[in-house]
Tab-separated table of C-alpha atoms in Angstrom:
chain	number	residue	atom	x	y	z
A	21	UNK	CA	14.287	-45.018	-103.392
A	22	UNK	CA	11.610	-43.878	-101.594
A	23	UNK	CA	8.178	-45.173	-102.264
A	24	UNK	CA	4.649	-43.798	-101.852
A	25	UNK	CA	2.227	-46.494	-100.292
A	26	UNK	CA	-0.337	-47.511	-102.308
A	27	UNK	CA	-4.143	-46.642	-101.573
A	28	UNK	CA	-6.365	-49.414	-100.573
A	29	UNK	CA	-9.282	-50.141	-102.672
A	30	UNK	CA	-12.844	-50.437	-100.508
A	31	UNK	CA	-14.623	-53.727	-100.517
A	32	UNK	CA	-18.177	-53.183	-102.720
A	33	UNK	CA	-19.910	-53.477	-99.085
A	34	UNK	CA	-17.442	-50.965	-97.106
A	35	UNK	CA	-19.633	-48.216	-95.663
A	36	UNK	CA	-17.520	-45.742	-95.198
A	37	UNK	CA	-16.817	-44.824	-98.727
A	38	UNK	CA	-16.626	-41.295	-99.718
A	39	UNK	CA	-16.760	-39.153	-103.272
A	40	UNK	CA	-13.014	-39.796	-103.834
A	41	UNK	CA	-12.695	-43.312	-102.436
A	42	UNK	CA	-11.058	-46.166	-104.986
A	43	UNK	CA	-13.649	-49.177	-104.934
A	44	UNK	CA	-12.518	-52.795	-105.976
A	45	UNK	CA	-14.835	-53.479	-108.746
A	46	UNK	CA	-15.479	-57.492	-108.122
A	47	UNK	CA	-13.575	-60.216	-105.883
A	48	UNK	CA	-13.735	-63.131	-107.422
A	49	UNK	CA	-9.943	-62.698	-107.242
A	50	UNK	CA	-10.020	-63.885	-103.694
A	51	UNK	CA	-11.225	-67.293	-104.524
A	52	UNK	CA	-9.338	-69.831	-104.181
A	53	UNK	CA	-7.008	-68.417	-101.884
A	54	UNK	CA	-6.696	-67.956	-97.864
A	55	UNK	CA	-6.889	-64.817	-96.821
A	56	UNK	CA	-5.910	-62.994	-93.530
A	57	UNK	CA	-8.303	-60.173	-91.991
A	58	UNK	CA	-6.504	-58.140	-90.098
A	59	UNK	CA	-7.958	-54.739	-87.965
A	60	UNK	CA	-8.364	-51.602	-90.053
A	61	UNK	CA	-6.003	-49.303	-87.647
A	62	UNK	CA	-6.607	-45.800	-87.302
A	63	UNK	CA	-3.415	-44.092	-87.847
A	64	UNK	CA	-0.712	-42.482	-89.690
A	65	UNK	CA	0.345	-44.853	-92.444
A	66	UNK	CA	4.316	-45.191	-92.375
A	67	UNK	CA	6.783	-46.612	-94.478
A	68	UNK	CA	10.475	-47.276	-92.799
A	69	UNK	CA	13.555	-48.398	-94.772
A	70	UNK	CA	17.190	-49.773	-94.111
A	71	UNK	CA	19.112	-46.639	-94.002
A	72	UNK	CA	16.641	-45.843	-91.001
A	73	UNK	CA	14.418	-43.385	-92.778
A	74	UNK	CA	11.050	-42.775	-92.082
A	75	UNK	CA	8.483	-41.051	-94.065
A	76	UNK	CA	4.469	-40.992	-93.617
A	77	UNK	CA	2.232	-41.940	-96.733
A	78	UNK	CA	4.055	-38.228	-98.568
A	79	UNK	CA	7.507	-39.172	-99.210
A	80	UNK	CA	8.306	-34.905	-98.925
A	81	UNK	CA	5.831	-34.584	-95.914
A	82	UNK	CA	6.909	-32.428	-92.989
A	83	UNK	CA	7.903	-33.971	-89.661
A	84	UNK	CA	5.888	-34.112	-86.772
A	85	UNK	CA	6.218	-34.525	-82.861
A	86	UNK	CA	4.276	-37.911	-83.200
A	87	UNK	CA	7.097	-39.709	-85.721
A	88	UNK	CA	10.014	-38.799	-83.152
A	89	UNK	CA	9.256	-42.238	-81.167
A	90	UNK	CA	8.589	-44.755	-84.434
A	91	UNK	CA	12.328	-42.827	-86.049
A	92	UNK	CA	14.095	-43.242	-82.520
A	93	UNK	CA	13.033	-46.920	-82.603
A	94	UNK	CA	13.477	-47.883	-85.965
A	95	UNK	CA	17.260	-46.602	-86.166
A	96	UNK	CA	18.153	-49.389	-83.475
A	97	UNK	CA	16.993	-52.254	-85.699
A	98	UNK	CA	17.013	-50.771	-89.387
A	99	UNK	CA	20.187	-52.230	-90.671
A	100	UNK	CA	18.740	-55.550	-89.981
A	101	UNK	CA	16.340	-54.929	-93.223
A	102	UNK	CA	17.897	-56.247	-96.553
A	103	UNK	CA	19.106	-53.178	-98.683
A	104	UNK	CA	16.179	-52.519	-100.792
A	105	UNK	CA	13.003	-53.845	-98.690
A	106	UNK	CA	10.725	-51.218	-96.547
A	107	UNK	CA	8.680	-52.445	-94.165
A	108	UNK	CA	4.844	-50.165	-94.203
A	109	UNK	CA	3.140	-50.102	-91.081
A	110	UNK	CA	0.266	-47.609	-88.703
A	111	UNK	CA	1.459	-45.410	-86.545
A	112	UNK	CA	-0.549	-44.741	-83.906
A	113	UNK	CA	1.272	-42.637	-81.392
A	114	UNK	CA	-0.963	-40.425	-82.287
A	115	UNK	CA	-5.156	-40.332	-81.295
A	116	UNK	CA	-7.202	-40.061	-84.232
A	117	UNK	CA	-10.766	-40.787	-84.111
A	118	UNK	CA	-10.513	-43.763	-81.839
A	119	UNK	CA	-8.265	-43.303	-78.618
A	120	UNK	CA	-6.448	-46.778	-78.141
A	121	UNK	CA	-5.540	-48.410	-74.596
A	122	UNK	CA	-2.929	-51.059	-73.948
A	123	UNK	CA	-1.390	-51.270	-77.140
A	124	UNK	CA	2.002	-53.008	-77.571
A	125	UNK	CA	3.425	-50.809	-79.851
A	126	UNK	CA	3.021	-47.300	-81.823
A	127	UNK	CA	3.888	-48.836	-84.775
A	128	UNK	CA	1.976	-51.902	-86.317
A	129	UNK	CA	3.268	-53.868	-89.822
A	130	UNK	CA	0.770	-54.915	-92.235
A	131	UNK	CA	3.326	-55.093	-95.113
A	132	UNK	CA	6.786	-55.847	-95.876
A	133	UNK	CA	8.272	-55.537	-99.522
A	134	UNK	CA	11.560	-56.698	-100.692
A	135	UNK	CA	14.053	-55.645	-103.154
A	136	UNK	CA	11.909	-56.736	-106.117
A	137	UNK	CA	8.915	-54.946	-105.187
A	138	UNK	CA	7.092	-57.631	-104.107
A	139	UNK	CA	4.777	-58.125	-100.403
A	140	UNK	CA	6.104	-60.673	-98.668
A	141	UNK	CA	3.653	-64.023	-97.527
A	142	UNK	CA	1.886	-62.892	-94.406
A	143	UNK	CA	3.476	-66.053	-92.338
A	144	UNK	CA	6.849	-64.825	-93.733
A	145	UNK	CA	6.342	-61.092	-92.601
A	146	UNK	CA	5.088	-61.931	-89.230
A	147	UNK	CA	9.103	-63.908	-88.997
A	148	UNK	CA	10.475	-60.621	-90.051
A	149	UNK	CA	8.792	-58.570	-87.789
A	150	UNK	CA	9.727	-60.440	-84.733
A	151	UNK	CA	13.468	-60.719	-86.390
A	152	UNK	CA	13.372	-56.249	-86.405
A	153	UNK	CA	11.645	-56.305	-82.962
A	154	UNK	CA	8.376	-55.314	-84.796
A	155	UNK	CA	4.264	-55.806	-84.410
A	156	UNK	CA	1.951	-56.583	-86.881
A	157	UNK	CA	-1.422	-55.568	-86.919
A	158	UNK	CA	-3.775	-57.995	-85.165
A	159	UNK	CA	-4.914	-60.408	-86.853
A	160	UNK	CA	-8.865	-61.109	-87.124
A	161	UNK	CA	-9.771	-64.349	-88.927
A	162	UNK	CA	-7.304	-66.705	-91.535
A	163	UNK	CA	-9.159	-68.818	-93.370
A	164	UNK	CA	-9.856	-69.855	-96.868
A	165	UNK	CA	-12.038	-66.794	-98.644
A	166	UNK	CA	-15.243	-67.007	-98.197
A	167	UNK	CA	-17.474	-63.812	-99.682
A	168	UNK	CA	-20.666	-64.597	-97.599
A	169	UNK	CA	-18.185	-64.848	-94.389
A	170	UNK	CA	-16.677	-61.639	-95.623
A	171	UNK	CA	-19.746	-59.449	-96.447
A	172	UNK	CA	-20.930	-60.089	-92.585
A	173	UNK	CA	-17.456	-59.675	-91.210
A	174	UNK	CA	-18.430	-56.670	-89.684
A	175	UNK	CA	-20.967	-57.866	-87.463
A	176	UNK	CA	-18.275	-58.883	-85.173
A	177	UNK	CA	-16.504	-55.437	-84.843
A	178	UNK	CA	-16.865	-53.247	-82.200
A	179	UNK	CA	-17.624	-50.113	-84.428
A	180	UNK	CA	-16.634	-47.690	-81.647
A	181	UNK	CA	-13.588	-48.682	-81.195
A	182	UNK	CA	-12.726	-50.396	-84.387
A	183	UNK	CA	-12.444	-48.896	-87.570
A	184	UNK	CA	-12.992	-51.364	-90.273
A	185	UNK	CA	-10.911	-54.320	-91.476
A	186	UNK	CA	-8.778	-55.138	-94.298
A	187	UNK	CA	-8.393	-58.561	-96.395
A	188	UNK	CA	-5.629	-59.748	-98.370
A	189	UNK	CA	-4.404	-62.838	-100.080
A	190	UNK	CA	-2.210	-64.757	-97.058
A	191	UNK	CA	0.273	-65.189	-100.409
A	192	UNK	CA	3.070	-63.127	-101.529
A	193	UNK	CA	2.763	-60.476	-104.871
A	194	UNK	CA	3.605	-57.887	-106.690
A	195	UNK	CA	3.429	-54.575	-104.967
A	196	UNK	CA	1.398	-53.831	-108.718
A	197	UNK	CA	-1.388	-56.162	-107.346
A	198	UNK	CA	-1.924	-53.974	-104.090
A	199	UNK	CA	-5.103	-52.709	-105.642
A	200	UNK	CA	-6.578	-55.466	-106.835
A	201	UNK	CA	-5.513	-58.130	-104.027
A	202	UNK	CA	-6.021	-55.639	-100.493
A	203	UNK	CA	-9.627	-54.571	-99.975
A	204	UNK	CA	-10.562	-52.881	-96.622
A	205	UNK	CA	-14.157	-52.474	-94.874
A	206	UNK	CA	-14.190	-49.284	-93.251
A	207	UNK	CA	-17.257	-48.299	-90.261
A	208	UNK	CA	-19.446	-45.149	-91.682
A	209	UNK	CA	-19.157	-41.952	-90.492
A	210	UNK	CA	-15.021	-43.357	-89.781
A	211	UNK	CA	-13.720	-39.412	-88.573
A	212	UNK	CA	-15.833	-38.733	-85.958
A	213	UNK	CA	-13.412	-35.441	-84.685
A	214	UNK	CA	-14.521	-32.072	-84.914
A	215	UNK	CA	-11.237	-31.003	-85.692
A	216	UNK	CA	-8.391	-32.451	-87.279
A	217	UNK	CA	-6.290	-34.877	-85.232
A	218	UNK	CA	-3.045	-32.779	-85.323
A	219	UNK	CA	-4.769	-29.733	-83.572
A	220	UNK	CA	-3.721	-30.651	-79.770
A	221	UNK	CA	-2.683	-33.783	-80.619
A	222	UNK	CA	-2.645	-36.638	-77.586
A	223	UNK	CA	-0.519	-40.107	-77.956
A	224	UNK	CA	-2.869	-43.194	-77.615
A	225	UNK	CA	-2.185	-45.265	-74.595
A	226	UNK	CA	0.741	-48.384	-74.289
A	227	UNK	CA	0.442	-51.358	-72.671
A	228	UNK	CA	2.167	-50.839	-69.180
């Protein structure tokens, strides 16, 4: 069945948060618990399951020149993906606001579910990924939660060429939780094109 991805709630102290942004009301749901930061990527948010389909956050959205490369990929390694898991990942063939150099991939994982619904444990997605021939998105800090550390996270992000970051519990849950255990910091003034990325379109730069 195909799935929707869920929305990502803002941290209290995200700056970019607009008039029809979802806002995690508290955090205290962090302590207790290490976390992993990883980098808030600016791209297409893609979900990619075991009979090799590929679909953007829409499940019914139209195809587009930028998803030939992540589908052509993907059909080499899908049926290595238990039946019933989808693997949700950025892809950033595409340029968006921030033009990218020297990535190592198009597509970047930041969440794998399994048959039950549930994300897998970080350490236990990164084994997938490398299993499917996969990245994940890079990884900023791991550490036990800390809010202070968190609320000043930002000071170490190059704004103009980072987007935000986004936390979550380095444990596995339910895909239900999503909302409630994911928070992302996002830079202000985050779209900073005059005209919508799709419009002349460019692909974001490899790693040669």
């Amino acid at each position: 069945m195909l799935t929707k991805h869920f929305r990502t709630y803002h941290l209290p102290w995200s700056e970019g948060i607009s008039s029809d942004d979802r806002v995690l009301r508290e955090v205290n749901q962090f302590e207790g618990f290490e976390v992993v930061v990883t980098e808030k990527r600016d791209g297409e948010c893609t979900s990619l399951y075991r009979d090799g389909t590929v679909h953007a956050r829409s499940v019914d959205g139209t195809h587009y020149p930028w998803q030939s490369h992540i589908k052509s990929m993907w059909s080499k390694n899908c049926f290595d993906l238990p039946e019933g898991w989808r693997v949700v990942g950025e892809n950033l063939h595409a340029r968006h606001s921030i033009a990218y150099q020297f990535l190592a991939s198009w597509l970047e994982v930041f969440a794998i579910f399994n048959e039950k619904g549930n994300v897998l444990p970080w350490d236990e997605m990164v084994e997938w990924c490398e299993l499917l021939s996969l990245k994940p998105v890079p990884v900023l800090w791991k550490e036990m939660w800390d809010e202070r550390e968190m609320r000043e996270f930002h000071n170490t992000l190059n704004v103009e060429k980072q987007e935000g970051y986004v936390v979550r519990i380095s444990d596995g849950f339910s895909q239900d939780n999503w909302g409630f255990l994911v928070g992302k910091w996002v830079r202000r003034g985050h779209v900073q094109t005059d005209v919508h990325w799709t419009k002349n379109w460019v692909p974001n730069e490899l790693k040669k």
